[in-house]
Tab-separated table of C-alpha atoms in Angstrom:
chain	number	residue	atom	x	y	z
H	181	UNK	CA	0.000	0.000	0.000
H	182	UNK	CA	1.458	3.196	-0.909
H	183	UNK	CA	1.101	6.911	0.102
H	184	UNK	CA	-1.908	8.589	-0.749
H	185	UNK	CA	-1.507	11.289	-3.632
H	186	UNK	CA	-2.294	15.001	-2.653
H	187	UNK	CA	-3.453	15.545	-6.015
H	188	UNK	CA	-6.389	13.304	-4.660
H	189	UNK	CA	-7.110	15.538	-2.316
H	190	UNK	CA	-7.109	18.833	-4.761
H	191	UNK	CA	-9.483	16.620	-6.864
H	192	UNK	CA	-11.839	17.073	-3.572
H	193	UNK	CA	-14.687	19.326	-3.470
H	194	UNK	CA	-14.985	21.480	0.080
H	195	UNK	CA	-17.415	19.656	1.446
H	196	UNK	CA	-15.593	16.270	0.396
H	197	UNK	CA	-12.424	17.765	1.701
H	198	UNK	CA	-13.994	18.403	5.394
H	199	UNK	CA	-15.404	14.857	5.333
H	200	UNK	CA	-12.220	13.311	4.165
H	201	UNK	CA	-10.191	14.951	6.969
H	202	UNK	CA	-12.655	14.047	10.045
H	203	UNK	CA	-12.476	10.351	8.484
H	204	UNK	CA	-8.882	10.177	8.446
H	205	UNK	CA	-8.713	11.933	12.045
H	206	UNK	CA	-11.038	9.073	13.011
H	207	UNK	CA	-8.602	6.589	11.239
H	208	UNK	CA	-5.870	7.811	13.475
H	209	UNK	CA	-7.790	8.090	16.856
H	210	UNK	CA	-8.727	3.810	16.367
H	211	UNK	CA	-5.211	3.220	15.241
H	212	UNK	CA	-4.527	5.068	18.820
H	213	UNK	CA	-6.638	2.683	20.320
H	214	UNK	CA	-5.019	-0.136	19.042
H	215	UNK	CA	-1.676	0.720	19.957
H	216	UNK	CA	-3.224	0.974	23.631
H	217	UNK	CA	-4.558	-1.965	23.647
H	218	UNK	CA	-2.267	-3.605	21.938
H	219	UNK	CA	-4.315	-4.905	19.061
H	220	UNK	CA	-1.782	-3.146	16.843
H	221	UNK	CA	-1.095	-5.138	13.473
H	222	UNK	CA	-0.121	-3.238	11.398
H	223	UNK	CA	2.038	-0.207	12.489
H	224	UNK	CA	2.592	1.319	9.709
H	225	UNK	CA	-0.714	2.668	9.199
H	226	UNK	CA	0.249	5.409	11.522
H	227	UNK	CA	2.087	6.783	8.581
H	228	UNK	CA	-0.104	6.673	6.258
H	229	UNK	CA	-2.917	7.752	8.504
H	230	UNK	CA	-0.271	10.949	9.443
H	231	UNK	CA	0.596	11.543	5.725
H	232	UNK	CA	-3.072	12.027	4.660
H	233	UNK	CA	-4.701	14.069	7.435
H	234	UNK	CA	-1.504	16.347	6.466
H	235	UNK	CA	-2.177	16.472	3.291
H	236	UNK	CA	-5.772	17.418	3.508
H	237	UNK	CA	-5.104	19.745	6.060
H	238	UNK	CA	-2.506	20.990	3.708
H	239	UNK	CA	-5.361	21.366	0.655
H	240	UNK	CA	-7.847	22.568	2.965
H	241	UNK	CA	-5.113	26.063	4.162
H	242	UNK	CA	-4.050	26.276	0.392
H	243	UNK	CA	-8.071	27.249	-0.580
H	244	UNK	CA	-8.168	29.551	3.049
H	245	UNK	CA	-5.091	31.322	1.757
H	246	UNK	CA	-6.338	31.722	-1.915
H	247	UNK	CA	-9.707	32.757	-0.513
H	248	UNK	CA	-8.472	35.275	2.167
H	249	UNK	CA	-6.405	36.839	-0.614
H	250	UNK	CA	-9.277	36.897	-3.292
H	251	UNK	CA	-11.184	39.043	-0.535
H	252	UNK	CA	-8.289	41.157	-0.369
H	253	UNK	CA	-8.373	41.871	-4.026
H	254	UNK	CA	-12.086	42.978	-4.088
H	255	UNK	CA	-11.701	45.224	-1.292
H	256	UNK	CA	-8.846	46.989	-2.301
H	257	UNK	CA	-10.389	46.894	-6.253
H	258	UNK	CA	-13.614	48.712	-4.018
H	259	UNK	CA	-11.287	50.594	-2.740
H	260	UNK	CA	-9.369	51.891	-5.346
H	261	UNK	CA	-13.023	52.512	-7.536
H	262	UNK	CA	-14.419	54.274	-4.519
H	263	UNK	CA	-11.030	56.600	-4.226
H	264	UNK	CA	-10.930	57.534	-7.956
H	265	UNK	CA	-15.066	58.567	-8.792
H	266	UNK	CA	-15.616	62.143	-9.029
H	267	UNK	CA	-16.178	64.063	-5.534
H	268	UNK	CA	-19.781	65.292	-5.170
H	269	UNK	CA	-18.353	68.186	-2.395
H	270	UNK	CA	-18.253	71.648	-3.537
H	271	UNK	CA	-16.172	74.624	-1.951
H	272	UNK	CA	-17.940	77.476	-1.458
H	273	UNK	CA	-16.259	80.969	-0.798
């Protein structure tokens, strides 16, 4: 069994991507449990459990990031529109 891919998880829709990263936080919580209780078969599911909820977490910042900067853009392209229309204030002497 090999690593997952992270282009997998840019394939992922939001909702998908929120889903995908609660079931692989589960994974790792059970794995947890069986290293407790010493049920543990197959240790090196840990890694691979580690590697994807990284990876999604990963995904999941990437889109926060390219949202929090596309918010950025509008308000200063607001900005800038609001700064440059004509001034409705007339000086009067």
């Amino acid at each position: 069994m090999s690593l997952p891919k992270i282009k997998e998880a840019r394939d992922l829709s939001d909702a998908a991507l929120a889903e995908q990263i609660l079931a692989a936080k589960r994974q790792l919580m059970e794995l947890r449990l069986q290293q407790a209780t010493g049920r543990m078969e197959k240790p090196h599911l840990f890694k691979h459990a580690k590697h994807r909820v990284a990876q999604l977490m990963t995904v999941e910042r990437e889109r926060q990031i390219a949202a929090d900067a596309e918010a950025a853009e509008k308000l200063v392209a607001a900005k800038d529109a609001a700064d440059s229309a004509p001034s409705a204030e007339v000086s009067q002497e």
